[in-house]
CSV table of C-alpha atoms in Angstrom, one decimal:
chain,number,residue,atom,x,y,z
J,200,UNK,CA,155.2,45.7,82.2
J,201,UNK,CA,152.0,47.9,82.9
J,202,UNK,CA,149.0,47.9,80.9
J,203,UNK,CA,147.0,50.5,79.7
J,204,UNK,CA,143.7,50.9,81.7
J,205,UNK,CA,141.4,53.3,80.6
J,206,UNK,CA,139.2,54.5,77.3
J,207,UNK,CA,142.8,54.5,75.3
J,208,UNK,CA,142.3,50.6,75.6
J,209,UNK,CA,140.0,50.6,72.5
J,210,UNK,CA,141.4,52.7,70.0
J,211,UNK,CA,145.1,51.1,70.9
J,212,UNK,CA,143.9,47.2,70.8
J,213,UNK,CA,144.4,46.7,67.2
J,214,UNK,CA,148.3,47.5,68.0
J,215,UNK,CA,148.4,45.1,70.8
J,216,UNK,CA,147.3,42.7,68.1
J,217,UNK,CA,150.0,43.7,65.5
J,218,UNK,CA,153.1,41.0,65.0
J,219,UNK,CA,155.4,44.2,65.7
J,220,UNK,CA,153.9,44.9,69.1
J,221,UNK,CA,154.5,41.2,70.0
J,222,UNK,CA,157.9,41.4,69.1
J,223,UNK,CA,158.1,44.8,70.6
J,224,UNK,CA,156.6,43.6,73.8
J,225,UNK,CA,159.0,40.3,74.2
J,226,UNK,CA,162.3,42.4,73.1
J,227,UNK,CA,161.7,45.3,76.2
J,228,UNK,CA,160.3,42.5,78.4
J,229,UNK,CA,164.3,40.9,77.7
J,230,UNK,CA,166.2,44.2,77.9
J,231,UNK,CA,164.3,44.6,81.3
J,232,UNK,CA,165.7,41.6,82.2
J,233,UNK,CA,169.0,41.8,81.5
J,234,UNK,CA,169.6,45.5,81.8
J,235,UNK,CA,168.7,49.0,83.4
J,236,UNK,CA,166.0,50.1,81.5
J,237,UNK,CA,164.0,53.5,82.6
J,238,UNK,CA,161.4,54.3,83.3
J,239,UNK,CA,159.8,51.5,85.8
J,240,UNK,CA,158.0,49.4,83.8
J,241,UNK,CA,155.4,49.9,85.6
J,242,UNK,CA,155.6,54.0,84.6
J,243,UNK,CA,155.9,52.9,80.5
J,244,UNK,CA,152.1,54.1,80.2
J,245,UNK,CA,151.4,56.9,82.2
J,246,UNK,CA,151.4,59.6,79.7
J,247,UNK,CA,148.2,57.3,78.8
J,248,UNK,CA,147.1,56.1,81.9
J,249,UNK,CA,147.7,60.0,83.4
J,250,UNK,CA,145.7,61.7,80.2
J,251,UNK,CA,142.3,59.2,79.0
J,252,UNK,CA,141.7,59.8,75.7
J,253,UNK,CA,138.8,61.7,75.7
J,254,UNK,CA,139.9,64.1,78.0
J,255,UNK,CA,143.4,65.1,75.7
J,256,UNK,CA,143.2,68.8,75.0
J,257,UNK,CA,147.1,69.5,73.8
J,258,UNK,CA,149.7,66.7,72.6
J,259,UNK,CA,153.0,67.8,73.5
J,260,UNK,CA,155.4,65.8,72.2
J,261,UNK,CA,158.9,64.1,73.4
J,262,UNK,CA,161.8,62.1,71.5
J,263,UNK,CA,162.6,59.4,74.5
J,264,UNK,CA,162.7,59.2,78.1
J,265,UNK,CA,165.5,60.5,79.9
J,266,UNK,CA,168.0,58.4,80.7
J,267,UNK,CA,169.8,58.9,84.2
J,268,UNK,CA,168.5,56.9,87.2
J,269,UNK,CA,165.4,58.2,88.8
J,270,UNK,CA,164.8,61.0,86.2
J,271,UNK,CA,162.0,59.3,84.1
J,272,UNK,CA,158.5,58.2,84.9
J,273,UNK,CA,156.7,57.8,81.8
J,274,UNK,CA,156.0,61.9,80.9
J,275,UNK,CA,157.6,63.9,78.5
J,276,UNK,CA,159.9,66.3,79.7
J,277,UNK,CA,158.8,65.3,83.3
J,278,UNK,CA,160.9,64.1,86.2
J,279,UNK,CA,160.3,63.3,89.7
J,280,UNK,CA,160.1,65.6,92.2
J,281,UNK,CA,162.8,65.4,94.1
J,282,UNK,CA,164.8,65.5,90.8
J,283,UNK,CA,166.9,67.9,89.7
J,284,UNK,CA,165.5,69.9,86.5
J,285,UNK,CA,166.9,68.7,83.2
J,286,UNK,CA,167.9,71.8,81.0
J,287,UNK,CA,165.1,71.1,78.4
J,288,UNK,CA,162.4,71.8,81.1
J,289,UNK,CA,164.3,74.7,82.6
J,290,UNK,CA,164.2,76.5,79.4
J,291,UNK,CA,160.7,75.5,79.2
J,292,UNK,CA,159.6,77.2,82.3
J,293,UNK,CA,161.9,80.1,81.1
J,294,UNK,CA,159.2,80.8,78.0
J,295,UNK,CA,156.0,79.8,80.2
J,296,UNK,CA,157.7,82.3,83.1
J,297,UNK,CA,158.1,84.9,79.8
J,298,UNK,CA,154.9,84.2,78.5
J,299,UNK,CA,152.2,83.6,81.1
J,300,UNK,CA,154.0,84.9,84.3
J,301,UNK,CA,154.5,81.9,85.9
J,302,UNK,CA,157.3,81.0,88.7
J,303,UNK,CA,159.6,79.2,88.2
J,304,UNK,CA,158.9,76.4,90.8
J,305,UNK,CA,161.7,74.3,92.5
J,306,UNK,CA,160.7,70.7,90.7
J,307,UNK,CA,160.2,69.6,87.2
J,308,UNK,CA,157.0,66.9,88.1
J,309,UNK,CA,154.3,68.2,85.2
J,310,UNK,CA,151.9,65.4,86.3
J,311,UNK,CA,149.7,68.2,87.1
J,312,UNK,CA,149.6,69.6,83.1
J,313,UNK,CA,148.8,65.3,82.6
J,314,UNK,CA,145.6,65.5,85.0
J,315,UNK,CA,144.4,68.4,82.7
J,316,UNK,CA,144.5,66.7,79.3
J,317,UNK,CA,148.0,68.0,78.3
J,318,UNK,CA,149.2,64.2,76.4
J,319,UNK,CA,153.0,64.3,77.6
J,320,UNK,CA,154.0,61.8,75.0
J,321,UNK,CA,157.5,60.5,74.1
J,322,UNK,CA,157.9,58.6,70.6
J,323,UNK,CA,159.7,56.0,71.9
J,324,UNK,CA,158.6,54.9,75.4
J,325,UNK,CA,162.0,53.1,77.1
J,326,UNK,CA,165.9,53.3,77.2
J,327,UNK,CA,168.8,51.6,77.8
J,328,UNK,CA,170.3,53.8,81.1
J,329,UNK,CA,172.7,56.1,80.0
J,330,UNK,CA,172.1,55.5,76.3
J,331,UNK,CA,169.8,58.0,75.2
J,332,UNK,CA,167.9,57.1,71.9
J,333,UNK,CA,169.0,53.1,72.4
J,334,UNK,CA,165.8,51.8,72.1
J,335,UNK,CA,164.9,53.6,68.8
J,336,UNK,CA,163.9,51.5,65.9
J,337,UNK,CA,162.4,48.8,68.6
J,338,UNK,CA,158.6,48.9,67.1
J,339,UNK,CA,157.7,51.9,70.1
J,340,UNK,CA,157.2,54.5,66.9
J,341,UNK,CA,155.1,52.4,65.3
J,342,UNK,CA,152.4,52.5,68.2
J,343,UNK,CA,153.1,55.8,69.2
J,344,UNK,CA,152.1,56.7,65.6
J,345,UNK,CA,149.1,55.1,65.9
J,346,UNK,CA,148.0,57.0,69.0
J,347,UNK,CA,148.9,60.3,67.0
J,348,UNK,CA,146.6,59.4,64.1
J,349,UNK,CA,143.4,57.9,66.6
J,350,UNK,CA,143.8,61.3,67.9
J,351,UNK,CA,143.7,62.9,64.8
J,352,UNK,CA,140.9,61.8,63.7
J,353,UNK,CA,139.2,62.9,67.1
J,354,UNK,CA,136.7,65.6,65.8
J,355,UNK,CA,137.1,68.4,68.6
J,356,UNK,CA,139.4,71.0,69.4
J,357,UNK,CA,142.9,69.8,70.0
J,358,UNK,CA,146.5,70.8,70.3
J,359,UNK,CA,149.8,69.5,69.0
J,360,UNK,CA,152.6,71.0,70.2
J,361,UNK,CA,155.7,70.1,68.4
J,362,UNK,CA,159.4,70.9,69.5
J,363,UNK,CA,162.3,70.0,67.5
J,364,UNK,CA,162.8,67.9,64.3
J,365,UNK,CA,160.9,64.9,65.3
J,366,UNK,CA,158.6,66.0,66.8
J,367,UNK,CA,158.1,68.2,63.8
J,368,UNK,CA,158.2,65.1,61.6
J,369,UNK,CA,155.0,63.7,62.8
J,370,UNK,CA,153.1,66.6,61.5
J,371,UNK,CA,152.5,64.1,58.1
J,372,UNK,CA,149.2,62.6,59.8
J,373,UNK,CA,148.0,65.9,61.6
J,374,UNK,CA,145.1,66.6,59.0
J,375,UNK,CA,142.3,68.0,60.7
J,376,UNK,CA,141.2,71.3,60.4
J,377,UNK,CA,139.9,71.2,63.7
J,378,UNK,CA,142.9,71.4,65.6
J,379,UNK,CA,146.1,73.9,65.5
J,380,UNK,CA,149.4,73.2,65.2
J,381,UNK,CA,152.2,74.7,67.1
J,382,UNK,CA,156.0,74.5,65.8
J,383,UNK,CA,158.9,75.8,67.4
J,384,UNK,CA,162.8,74.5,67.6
J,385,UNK,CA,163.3,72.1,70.6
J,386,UNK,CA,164.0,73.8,74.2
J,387,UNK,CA,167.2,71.5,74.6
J,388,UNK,CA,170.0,74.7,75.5
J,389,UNK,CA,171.5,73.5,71.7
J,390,UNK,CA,168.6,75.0,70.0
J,391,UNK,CA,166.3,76.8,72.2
J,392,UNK,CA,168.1,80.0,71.2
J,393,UNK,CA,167.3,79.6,67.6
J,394,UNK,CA,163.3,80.5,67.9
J,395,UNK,CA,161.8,78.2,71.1
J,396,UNK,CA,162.0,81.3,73.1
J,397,UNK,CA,159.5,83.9,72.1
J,398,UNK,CA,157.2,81.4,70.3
J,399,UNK,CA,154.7,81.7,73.1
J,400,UNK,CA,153.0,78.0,72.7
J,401,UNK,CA,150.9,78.2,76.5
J,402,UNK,CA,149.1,81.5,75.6
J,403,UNK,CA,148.6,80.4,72.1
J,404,UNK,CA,147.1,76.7,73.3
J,405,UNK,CA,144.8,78.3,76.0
J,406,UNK,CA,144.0,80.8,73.7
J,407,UNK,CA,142.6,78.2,71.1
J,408,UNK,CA,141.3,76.4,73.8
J,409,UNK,CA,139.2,79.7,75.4
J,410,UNK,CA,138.0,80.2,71.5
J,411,UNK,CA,136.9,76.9,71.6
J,412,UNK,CA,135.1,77.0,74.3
J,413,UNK,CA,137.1,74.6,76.3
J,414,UNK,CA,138.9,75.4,80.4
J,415,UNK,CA,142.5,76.4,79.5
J,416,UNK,CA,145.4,74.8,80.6
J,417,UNK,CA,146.8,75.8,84.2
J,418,UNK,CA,150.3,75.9,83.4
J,419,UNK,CA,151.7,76.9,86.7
J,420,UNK,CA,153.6,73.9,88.5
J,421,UNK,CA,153.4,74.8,92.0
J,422,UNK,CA,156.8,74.4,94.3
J,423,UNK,CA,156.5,71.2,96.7
């Protein structure tokens, strides 16, 4: 499995350290072994490795990765780029096309929102292939969690984005005045209907971020 590389190193050690990260650790190493597990494990960390800690601006974040072959690659939402576009992310580019102007491009690789402090960051950071949600419960919450709070207590401007129920269930540890919360129903086709579109999260993040005098966010993910 990958490491971590950069400035999230220190606020994440004490995890490493934890007796459920080293039962965490040995149980994917195993299911790696004996099964298909997505994304590469050498992609587990690149919402972290993509996004150093003291550049994160806005936090959106995921449930788990996706789970058909050559769709996941360690960001929320994301897929390759030869991949074809998962529904979620089509509806999300339907609201940034709605709300900012943006095209609709022809590939659903967001590594580009990553390289400008967006955190793209599922809860849980594996699964079983075809099995969505099978490696829930493993221990990945737990440090997940824990990257939530260091950033939490980060005392600068700073967006959460949350989509969906469990996303929306992590709001517990968002405390800090300093940064804004944004809630909306999750873009999955199920629910994005019931209030996702219309709630205009990219104008409202770069607008927090422009008040804060921070760069805003280019959302536009440009056709390859």
């Amino acid at each position: 499995m990958s490491a971590i590389s950069n400035d999230w190193l220190e606020p994440l050690a004490p995890e490493f350290r934890k007796e459920y990260y080293k039962k965490l650790y040995q149980t994917v190493l195993d299911e790696y072994h004996s099964r298909q597990i997505f994304p590469n494990a050498n992609d587990i960390f690149n919402a972290f490795n993509l996004t150093p800690f003291h550049e994160v601006k806005v936090v959106i974040l995921g449930q788990d990765p996706y789970h058909n072959v050559g769709q996941a690659h360690g960001l929320c939402f994301s897929v390759k780029p030869d991949v074809e576009i998962p529904p979620s992310l089509v509806n999300i580019y339907k609201e940034l096309q709605d709300d900012l102007g943006c095209y609709i491009p022809n590939n659903g690789y967001l590594v580009k929102w990553a390289k400008q402090g967006v955190l793209m960051l599922n809860t849980v950071l594996t699964v079983r292939a075809h099995q969505a949600n099978s490696h829930k419960g493993m221990g990945w919450e737990e440090f997940t969690d824990a990257a939530i709070r260091e950033l939490n207590k980060e005392d600068r401007p700073m967006v959460f984005i949350l989509w969906g129920g469990p996303a929306q269930r992590k709001k517990v540890m968002l405390d800090n005045p300093k940064h804004l919360i944004l809630e909306a129903p999750h873009p999955s086709p199920l629910s994005s209907y019931r209030g996702f579109f219309g709630s205009k999260p990219f104008s409202k993040t770069n607008a927090y971020l422009e008040k804060n005098g921070l760069v805003p966010i280019d959302w536009q993910i440009e056709n390859v």
